[in-house]
Coordinates of C-alpha atoms in Angstrom, one line a residue:
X612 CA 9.7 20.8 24.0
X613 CA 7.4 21.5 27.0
X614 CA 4.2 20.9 25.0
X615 CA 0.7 19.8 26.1
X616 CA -2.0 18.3 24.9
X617 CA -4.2 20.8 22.8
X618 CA -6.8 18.3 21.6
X619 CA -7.9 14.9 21.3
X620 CA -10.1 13.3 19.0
X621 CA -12.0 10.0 19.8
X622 CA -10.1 7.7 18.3
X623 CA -7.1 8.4 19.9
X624 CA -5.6 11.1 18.1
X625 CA -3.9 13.8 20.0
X626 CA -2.4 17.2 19.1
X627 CA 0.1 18.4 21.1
X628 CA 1.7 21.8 21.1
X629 CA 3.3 24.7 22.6
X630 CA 1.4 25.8 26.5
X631 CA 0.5 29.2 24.9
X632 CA -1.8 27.2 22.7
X633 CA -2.3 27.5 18.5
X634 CA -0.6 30.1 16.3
X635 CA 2.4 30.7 17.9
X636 CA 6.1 30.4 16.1
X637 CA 6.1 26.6 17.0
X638 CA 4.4 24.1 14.7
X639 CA 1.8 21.8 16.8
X640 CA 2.6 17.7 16.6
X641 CA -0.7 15.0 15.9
X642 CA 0.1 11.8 17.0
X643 CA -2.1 9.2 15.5
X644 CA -2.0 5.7 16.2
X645 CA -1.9 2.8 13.7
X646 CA -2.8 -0.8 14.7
X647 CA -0.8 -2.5 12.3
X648 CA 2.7 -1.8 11.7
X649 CA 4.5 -0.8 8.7
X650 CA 7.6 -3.6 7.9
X651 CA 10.7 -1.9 7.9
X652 CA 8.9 1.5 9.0
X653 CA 8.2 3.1 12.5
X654 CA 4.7 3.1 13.9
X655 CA 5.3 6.4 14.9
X656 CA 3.8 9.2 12.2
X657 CA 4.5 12.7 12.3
X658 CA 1.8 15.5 10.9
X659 CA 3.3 18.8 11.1
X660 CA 1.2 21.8 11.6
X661 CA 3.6 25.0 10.9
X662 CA 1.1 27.5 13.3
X663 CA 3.7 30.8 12.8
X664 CA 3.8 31.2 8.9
X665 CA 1.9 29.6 5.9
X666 CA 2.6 25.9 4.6
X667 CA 4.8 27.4 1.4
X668 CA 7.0 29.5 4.3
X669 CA 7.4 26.2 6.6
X670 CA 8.1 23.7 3.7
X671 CA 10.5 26.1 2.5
X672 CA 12.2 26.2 6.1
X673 CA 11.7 22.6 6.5
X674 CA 13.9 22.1 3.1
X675 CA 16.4 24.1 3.7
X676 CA 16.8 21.9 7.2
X677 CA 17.6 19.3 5.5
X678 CA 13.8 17.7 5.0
X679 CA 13.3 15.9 1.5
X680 CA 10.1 15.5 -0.7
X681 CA 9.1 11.8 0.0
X682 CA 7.1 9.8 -2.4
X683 CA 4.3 7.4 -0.6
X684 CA 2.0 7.2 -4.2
X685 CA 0.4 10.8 -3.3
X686 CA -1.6 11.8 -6.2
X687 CA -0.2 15.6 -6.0
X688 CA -4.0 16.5 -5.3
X689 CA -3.5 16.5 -1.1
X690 CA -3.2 19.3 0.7
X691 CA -0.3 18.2 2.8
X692 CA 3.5 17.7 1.4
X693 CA 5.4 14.5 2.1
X694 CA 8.9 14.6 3.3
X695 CA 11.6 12.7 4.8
X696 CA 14.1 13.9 7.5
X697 CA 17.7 13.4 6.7
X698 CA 17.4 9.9 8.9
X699 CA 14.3 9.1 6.0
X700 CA 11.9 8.9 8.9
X701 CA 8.4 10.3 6.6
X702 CA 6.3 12.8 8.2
X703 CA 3.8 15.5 6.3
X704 CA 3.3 18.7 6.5
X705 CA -0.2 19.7 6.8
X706 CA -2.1 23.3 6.3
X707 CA -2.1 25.4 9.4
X708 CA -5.7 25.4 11.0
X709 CA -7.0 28.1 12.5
X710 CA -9.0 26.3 15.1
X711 CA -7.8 23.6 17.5
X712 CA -9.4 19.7 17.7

């Protein structure tokens, strides 16, 4: 993907994302650890942030893909969607930011 890292926040998080930086066609990828693992789940967990169109556009792209709403016990108050890729791995979809970490 030839990313870099755009931010990083002091616990650990990172936001990585295209060289040419935030609001660009590509979405940018935080990567947040977790120190206990989920059973039966990866440790890995994706945050999507669609920099190139607005969260309805992307989840609307993301669907058609092949992404699926995923149900984690959101209260349909978050500002961020749930899905599943086709494999079920979960990841969200958050609102684009304007500014970086």
């Amino acid at each position: 993907m030839d990313f870099v890292v755009l931010g990083r926040e002091e616990d650990g998080t990172l936001e990585i994302g295209p060289r040419e930086g935030f609001g660009g066609p590509q979405p940018t990828i935080i990567l947040s650890r977790r120190d206990e693992p989920e059973p039966g789940k990866s440790r890995l967990h994706i945050d999507v942030n669609a920099t190139g169109r607005d969260q309805d556009a992307e989840l609307e792209r993301l669907l058609k893909l092949g992404a699926r709403p995923a149900d984690i016990g959101q209260t349909g108050e978050e500002q961020w969607h749930v899905l599943a890729d086709p494999e079920g791995n979960e990841f969200c979809l958050i609102k684009a930011r304007l500014n970086p970490l």
